[in-house]
PDB file of N, CA and C in Angstrom:
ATOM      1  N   UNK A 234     -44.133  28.638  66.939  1.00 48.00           N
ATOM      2  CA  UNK A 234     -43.669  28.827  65.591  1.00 48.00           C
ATOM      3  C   UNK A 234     -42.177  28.501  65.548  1.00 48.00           C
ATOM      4  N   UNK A 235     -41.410  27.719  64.258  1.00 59.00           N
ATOM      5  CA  UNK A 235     -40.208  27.524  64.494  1.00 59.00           C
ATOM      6  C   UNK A 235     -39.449  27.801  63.153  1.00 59.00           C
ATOM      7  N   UNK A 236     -38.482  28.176  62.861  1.00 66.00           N
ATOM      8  CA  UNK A 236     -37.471  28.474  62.306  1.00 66.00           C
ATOM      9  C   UNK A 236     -36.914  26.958  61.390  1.00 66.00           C
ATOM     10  N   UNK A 237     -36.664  27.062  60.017  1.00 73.00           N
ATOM     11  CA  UNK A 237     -35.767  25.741  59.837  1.00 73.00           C
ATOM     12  C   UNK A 237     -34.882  26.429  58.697  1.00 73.00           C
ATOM     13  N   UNK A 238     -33.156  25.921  58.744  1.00 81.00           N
ATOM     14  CA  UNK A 238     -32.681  26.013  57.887  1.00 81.00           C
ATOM     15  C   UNK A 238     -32.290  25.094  57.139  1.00 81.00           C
ATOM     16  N   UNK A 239     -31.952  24.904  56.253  1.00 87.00           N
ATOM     17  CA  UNK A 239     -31.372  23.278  55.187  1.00 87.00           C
ATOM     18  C   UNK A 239     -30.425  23.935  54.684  1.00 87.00           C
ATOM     19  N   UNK A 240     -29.432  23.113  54.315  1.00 90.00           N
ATOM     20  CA  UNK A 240     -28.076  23.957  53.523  1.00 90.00           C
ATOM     21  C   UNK A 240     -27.425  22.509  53.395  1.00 90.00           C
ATOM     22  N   UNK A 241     -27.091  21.832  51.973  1.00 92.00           N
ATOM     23  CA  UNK A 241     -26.316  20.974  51.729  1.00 92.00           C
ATOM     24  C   UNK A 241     -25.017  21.456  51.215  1.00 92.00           C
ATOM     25  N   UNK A 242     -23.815  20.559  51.520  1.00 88.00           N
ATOM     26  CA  UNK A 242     -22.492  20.880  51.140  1.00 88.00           C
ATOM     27  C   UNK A 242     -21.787  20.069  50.681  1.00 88.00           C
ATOM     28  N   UNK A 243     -21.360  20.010  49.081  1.00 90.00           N
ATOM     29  CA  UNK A 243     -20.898  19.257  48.628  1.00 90.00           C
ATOM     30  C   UNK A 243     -19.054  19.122  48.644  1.00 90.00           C
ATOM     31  N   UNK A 244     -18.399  18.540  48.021  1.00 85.00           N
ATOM     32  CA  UNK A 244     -17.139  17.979  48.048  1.00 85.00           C
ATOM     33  C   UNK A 244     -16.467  19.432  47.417  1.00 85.00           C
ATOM     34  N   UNK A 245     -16.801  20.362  46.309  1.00 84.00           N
ATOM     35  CA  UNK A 245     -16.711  21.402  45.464  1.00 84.00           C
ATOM     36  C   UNK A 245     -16.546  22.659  46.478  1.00 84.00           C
ATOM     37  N   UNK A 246     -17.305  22.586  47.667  1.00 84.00           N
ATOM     38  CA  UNK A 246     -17.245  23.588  48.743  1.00 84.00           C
ATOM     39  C   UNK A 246     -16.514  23.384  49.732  1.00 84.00           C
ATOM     40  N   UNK A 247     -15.723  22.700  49.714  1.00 85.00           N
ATOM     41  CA  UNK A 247     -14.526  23.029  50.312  1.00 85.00           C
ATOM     42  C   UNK A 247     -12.836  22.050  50.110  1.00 85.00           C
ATOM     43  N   UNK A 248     -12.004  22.106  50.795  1.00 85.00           N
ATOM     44  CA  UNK A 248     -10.716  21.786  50.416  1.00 85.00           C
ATOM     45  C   UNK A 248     -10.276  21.270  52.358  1.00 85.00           C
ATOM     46  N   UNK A 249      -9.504  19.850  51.901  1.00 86.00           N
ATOM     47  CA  UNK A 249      -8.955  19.789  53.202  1.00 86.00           C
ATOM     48  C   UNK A 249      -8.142  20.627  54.453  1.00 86.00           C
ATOM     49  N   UNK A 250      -8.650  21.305  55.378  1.00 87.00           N
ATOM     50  CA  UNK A 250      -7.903  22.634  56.068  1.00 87.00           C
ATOM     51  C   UNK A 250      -8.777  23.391  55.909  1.00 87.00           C
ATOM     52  N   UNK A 251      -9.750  24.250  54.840  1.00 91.00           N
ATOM     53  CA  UNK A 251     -10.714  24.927  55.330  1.00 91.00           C
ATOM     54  C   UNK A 251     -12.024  24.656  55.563  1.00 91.00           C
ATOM     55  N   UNK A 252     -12.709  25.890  55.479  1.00 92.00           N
ATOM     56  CA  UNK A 252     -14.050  25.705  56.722  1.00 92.00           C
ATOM     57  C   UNK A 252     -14.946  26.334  55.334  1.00 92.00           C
ATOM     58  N   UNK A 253     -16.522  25.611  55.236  1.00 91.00           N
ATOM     59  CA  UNK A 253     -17.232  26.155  54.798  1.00 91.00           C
ATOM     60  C   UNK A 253     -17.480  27.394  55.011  1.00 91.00           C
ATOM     61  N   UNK A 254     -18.571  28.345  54.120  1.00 90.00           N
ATOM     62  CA  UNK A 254     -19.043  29.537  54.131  1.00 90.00           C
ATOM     63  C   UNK A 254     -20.015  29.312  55.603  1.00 90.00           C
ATOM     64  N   UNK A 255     -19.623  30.556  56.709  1.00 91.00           N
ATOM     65  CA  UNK A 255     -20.502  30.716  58.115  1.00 91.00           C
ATOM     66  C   UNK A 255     -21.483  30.697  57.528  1.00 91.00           C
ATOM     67  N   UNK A 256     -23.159  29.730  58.238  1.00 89.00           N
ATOM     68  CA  UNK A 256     -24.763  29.622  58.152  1.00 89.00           C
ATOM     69  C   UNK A 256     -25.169  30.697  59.271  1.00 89.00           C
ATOM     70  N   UNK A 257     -25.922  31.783  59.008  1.00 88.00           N
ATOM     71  CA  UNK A 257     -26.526  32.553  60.025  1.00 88.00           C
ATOM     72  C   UNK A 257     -27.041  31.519  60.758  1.00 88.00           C
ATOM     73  N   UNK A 258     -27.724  31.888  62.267  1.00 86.00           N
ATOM     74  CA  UNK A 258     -28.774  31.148  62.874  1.00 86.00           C
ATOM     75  C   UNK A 258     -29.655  32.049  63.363  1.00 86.00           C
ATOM     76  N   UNK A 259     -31.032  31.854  63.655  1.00 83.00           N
ATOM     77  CA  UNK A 259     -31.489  32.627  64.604  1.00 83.00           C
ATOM     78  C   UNK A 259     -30.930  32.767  66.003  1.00 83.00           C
ATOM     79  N   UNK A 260     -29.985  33.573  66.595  1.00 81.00           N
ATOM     80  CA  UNK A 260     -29.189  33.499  68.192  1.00 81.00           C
ATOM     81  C   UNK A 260     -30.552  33.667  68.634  1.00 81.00           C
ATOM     82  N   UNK A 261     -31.236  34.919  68.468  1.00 81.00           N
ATOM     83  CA  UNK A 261     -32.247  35.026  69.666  1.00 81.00           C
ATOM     84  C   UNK A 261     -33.245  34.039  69.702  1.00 81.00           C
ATOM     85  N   UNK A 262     -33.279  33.266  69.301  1.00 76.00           N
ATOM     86  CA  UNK A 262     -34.627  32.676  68.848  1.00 76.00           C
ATOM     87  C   UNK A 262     -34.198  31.464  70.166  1.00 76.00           C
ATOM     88  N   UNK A 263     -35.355  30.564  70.275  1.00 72.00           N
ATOM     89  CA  UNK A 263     -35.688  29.378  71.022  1.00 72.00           C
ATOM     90  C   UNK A 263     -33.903  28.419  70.896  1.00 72.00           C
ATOM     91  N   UNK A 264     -34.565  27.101  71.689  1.00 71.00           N
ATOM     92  CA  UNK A 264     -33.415  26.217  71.369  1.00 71.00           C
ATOM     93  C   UNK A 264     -33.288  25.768  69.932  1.00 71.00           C
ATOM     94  N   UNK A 265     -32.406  25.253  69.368  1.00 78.00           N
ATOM     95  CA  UNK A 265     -31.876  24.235  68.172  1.00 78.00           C
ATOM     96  C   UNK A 265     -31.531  23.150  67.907  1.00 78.00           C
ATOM     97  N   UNK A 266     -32.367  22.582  67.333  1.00 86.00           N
ATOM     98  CA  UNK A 266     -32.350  21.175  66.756  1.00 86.00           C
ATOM     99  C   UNK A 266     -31.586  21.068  65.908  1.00 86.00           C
ATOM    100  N   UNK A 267     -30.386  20.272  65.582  1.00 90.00           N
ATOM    101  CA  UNK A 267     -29.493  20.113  64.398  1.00 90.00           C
ATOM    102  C   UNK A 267     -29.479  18.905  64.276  1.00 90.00           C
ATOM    103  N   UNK A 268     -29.751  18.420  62.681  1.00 94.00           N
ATOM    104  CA  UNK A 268     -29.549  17.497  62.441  1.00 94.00           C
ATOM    105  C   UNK A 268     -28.337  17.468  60.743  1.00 94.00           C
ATOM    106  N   UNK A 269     -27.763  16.779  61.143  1.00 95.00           N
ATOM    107  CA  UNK A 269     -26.375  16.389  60.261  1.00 95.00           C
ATOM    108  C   UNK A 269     -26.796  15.200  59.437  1.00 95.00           C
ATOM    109  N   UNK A 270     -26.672  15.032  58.197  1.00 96.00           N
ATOM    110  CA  UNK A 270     -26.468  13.826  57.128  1.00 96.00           C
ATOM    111  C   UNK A 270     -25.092  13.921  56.569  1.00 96.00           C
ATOM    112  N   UNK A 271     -24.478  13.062  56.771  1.00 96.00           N
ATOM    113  CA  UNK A 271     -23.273  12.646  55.951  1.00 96.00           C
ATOM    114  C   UNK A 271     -23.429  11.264  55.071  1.00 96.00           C
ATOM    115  N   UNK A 272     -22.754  11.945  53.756  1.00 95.00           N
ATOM    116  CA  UNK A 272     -22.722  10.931  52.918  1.00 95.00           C
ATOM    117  C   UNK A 272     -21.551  10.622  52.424  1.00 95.00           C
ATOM    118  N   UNK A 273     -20.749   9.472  52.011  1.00 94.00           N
ATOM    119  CA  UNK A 273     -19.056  10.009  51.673  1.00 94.00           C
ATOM    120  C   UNK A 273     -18.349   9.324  52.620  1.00 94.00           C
ATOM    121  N   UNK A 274     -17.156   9.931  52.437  1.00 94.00           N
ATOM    122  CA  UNK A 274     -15.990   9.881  53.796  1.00 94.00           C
ATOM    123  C   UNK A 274     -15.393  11.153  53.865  1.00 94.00           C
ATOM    124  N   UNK A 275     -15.948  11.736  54.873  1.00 94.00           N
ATOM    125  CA  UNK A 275     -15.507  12.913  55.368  1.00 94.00           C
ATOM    126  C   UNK A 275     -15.482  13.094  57.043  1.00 94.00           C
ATOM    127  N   UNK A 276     -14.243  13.971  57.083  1.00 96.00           N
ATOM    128  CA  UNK A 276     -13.849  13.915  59.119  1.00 96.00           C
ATOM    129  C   UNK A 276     -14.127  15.644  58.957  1.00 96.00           C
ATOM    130  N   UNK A 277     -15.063  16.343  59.594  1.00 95.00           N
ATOM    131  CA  UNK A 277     -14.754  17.656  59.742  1.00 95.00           C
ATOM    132  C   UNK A 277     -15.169  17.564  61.430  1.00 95.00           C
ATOM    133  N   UNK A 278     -15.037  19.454  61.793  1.00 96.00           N
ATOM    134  CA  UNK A 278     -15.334  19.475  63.321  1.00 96.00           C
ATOM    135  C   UNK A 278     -16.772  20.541  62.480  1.00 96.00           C
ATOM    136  N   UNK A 279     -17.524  20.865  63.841  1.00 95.00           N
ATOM    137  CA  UNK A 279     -18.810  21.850  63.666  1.00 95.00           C
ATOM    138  C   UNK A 279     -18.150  22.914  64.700  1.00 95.00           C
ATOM    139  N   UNK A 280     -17.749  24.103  63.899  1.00 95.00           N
ATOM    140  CA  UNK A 280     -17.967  25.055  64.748  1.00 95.00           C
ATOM    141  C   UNK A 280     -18.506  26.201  65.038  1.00 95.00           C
ATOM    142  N   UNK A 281     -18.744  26.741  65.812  1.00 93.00           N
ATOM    143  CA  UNK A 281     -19.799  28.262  65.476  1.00 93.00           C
ATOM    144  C   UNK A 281     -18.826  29.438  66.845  1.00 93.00           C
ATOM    145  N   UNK A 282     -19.290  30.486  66.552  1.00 94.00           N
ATOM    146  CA  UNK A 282     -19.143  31.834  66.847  1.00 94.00           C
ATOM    147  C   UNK A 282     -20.141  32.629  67.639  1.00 94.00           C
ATOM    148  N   UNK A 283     -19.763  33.314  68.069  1.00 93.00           N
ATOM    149  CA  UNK A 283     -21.201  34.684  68.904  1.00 93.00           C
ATOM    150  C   UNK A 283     -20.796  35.788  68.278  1.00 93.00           C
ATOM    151  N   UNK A 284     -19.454  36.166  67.551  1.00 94.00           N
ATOM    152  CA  UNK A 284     -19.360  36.736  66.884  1.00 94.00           C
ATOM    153  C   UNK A 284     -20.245  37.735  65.852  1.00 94.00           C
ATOM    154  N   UNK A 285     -20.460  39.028  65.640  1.00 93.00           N
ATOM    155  CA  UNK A 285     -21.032  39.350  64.672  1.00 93.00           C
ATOM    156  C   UNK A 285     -20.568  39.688  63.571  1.00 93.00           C
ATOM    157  N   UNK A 286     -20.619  38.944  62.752  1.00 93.00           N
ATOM    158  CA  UNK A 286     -19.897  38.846  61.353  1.00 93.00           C
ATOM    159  C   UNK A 286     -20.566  39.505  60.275  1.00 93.00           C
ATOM    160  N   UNK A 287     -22.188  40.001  60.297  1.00 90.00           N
ATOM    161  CA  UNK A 287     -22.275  41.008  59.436  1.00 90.00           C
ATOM    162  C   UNK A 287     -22.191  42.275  60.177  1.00 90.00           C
ATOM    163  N   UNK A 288     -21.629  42.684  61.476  1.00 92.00           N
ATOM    164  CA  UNK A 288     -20.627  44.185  61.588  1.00 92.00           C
ATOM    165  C   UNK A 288     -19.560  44.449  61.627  1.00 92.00           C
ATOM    166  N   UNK A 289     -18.941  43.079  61.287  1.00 91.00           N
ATOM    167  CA  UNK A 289     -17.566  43.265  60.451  1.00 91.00           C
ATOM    168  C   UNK A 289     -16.378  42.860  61.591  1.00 91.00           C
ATOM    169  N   UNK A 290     -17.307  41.936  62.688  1.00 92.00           N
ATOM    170  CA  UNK A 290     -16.300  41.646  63.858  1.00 92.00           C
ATOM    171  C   UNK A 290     -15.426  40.614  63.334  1.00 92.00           C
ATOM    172  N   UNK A 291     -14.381  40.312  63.838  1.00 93.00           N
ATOM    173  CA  UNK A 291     -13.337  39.077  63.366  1.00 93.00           C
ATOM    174  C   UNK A 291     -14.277  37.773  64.656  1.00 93.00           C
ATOM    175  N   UNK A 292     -14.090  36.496  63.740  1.00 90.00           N
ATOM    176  CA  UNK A 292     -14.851  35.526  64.616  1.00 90.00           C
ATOM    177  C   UNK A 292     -13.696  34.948  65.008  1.00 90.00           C
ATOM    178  N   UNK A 293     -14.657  34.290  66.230  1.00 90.00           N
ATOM    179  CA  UNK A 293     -13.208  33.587  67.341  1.00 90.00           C
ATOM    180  C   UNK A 293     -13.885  32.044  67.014  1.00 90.00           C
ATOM    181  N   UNK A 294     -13.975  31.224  65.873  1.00 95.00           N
ATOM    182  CA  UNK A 294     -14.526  30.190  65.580  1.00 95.00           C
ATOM    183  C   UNK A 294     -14.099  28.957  66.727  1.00 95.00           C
ATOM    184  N   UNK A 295     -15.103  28.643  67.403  1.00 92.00           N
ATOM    185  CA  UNK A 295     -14.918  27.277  68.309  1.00 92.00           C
ATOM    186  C   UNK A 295     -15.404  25.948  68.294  1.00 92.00           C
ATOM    187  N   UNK A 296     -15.246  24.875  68.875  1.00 93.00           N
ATOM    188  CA  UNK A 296     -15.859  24.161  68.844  1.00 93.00           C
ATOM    189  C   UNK A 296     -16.731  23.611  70.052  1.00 93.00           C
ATOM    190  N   UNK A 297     -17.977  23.734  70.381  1.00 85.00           N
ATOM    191  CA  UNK A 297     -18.385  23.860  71.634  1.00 85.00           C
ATOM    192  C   UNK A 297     -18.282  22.767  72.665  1.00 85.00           C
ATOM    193  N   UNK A 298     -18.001  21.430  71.958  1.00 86.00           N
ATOM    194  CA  UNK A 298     -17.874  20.351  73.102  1.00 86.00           C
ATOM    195  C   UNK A 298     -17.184  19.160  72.103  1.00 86.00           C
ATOM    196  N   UNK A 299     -16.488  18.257  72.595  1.00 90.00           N
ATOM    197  CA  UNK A 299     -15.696  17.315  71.923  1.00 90.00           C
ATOM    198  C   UNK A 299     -16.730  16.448  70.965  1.00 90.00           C
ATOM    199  N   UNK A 300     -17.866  16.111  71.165  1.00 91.00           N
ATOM    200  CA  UNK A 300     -18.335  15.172  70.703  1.00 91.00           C
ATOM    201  C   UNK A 300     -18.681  16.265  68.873  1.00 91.00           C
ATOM    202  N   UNK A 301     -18.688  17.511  68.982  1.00 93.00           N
ATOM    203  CA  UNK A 301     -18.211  18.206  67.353  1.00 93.00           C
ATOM    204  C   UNK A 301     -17.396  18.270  66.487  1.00 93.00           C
ATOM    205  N   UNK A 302     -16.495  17.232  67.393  1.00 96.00           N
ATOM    206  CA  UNK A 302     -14.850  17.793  66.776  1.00 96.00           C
ATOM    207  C   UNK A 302     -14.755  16.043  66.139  1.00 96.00           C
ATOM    208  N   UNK A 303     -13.982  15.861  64.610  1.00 96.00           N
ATOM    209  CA  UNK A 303     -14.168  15.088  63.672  1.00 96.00           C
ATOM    210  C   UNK A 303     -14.972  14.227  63.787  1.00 96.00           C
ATOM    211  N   UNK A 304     -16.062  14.581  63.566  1.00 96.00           N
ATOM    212  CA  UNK A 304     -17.555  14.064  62.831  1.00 96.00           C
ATOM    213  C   UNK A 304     -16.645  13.468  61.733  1.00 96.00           C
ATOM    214  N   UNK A 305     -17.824  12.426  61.733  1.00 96.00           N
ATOM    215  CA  UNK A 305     -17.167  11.034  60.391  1.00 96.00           C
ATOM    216  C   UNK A 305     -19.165  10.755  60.009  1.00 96.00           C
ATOM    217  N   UNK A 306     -19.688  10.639  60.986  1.00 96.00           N
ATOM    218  CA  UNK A 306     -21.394  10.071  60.263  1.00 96.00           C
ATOM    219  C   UNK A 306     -22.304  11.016  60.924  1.00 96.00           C
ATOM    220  N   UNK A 307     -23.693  11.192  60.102  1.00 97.00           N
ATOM    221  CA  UNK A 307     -24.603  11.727  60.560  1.00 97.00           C
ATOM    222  C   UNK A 307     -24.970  11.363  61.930  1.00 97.00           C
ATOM    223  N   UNK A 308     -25.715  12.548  63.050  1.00 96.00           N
ATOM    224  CA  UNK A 308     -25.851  13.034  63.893  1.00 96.00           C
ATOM    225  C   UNK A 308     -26.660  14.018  63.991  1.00 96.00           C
ATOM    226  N   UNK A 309     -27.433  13.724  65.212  1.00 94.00           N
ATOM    227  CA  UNK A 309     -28.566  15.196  65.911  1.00 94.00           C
ATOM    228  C   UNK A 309     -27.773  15.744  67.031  1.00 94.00           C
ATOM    229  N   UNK A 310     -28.103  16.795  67.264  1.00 90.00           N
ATOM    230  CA  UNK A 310     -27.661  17.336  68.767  1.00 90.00           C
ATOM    231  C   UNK A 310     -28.234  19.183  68.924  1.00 90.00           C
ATOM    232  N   UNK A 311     -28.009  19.439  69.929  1.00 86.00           N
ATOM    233  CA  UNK A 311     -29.012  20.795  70.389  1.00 86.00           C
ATOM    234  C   UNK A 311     -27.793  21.452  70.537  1.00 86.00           C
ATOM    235  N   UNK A 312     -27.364  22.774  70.322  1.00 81.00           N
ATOM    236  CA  UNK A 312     -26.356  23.468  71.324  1.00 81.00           C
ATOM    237  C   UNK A 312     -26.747  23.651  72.728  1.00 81.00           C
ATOM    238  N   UNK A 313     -25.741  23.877  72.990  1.00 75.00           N
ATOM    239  CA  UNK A 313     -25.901  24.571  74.785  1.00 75.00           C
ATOM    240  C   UNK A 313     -26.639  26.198  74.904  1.00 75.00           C
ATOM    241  N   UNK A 314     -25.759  26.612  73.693  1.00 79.00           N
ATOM    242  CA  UNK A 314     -26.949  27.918  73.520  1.00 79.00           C
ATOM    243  C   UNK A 314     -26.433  28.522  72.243  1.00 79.00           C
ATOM    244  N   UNK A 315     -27.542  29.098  71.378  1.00 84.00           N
ATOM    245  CA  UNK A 315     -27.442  29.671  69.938  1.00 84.00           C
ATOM    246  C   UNK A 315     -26.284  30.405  69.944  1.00 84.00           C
ATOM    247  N   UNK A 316     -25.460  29.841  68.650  1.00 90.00           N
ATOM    248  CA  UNK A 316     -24.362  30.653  68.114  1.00 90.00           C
ATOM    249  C   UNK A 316     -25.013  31.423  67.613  1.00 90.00           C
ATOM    250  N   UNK A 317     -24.325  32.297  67.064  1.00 91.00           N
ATOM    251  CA  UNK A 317     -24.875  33.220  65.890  1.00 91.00           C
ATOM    252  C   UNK A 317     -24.711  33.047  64.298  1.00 91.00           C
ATOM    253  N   UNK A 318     -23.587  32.221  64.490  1.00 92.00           N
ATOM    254  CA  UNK A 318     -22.923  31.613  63.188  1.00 92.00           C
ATOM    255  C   UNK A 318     -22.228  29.876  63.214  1.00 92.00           C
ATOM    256  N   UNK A 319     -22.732  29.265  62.318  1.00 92.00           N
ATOM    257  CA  UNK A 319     -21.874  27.937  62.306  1.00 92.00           C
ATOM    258  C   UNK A 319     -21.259  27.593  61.190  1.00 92.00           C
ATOM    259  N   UNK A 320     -20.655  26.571  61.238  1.00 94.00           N
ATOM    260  CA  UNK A 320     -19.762  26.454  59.532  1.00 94.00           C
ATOM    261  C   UNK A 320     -19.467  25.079  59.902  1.00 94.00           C
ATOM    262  N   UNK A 321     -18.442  24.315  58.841  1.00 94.00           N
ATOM    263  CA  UNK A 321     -17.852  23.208  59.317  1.00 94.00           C
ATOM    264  C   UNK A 321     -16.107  23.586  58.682  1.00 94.00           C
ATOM    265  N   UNK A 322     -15.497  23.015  59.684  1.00 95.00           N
ATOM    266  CA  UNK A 322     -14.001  22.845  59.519  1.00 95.00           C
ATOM    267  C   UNK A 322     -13.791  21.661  58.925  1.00 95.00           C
ATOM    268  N   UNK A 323     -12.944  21.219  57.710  1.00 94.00           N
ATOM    269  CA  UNK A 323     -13.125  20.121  56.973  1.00 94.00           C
ATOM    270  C   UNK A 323     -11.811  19.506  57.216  1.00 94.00           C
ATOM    271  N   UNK A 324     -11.727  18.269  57.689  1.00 95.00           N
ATOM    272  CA  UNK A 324     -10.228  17.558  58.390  1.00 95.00           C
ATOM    273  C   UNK A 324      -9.889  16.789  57.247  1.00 95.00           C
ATOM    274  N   UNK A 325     -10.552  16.463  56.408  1.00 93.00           N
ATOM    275  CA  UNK A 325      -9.960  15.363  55.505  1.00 93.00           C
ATOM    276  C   UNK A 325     -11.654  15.039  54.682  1.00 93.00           C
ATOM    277  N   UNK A 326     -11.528  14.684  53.011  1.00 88.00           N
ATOM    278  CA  UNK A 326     -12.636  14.229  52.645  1.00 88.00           C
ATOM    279  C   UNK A 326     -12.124  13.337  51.418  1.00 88.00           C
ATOM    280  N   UNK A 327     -13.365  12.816  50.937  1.00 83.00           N
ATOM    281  CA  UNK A 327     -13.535  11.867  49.812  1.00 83.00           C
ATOM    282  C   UNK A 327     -13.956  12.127  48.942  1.00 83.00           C
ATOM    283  N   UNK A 328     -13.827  12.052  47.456  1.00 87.00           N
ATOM    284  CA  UNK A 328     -14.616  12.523  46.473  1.00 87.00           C
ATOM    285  C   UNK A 328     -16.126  12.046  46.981  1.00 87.00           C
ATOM    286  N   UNK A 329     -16.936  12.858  46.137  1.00 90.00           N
ATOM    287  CA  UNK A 329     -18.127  12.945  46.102  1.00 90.00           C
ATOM    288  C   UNK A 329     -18.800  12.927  47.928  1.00 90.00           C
ATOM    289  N   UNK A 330     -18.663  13.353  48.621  1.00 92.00           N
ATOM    290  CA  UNK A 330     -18.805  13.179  49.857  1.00 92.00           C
ATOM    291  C   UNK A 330     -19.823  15.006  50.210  1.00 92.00           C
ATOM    292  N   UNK A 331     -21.312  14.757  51.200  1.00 94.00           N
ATOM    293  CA  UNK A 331     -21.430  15.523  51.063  1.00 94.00           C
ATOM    294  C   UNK A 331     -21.960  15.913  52.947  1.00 94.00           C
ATOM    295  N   UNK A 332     -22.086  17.112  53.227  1.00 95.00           N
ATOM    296  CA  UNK A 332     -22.589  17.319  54.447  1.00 95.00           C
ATOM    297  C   UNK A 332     -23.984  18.074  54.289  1.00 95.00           C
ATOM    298  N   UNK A 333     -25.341  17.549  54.366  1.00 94.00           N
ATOM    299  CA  UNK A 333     -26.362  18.536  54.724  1.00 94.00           C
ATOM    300  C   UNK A 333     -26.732  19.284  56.505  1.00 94.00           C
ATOM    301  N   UNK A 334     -27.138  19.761  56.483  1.00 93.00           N
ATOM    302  CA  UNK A 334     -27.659  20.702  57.953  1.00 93.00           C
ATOM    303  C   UNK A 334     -28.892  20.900  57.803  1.00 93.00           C
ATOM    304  N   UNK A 335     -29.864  20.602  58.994  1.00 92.00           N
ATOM    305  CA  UNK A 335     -30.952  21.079  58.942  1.00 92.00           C
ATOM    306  C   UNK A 335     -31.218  21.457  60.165  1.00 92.00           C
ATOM    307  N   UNK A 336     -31.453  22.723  60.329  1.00 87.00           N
ATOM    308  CA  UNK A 336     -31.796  23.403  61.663  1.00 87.00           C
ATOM    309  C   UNK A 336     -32.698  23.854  62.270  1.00 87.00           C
ATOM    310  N   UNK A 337     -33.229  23.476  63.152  1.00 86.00           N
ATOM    311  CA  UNK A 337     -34.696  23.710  63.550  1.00 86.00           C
ATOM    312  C   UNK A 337     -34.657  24.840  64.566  1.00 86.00           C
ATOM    313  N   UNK A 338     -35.083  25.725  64.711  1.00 79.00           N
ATOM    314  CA  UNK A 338     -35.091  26.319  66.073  1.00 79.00           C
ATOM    315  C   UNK A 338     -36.561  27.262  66.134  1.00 79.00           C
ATOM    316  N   UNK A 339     -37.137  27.670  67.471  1.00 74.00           N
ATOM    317  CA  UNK A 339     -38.163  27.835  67.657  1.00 74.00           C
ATOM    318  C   UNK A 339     -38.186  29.361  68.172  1.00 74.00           C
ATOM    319  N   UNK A 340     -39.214  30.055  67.310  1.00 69.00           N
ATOM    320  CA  UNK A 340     -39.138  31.590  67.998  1.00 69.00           C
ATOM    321  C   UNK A 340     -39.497  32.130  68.948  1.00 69.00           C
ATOM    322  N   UNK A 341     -38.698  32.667  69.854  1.00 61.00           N
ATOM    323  CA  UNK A 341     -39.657  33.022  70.935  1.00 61.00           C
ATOM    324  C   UNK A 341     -39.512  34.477  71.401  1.00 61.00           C
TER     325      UNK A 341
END
């Protein structure tokens, strides 16, 4: 059985310098499939947390390996192991420019 999230993000959700609203993930759950669509011109990084942010911990937002850090085009990739939280850090964008996420992960 597997888990999927979708969450599109348009140009309106965010501002050059900040970071979208954190996407829960399933942490405990199986591995994760992420797949990224970019449309636009936009440079952000992907970063996520282990952080628990609904008990009110402060997150130490990272980026887990270079090949996350300014994304310009769509992309798949797995983490190394479930954040608990991801978002995107936005480096620079274009009008109308948008980022979707779709996350697969499997329960186990």
């Amino acid at each position: 059985m597997s888990q999927q999230t979708s969450k599109t993000y348009v140009e309106a959700d965010w501002t050059a310098g900040s970071a979208t609203a954190p996407l829960a993930t399933n942490w405990r759950g199986g591995a994760s499939a992420v797949e990224i669509v970019v449309t636009g011109t936009v440079n952000f990084d992907i970063e996520s947390t282990n952080s628990d942010l609904n008990a009110g911990e402060a997150a130490g937002w990272l980026v887990d390996t270079s090949a996350n850090a300014g994304v310009t085009a769509s992309k798949f990739f797995t983490f190394n192991a479930n954040p608990r939280f991801i978002r995107f850090k936005i480096n620079s964008g274009g009008t109308g420019a948008t980022i979707a996420i779709k996350l697969v992960q499997s329960d186990v």
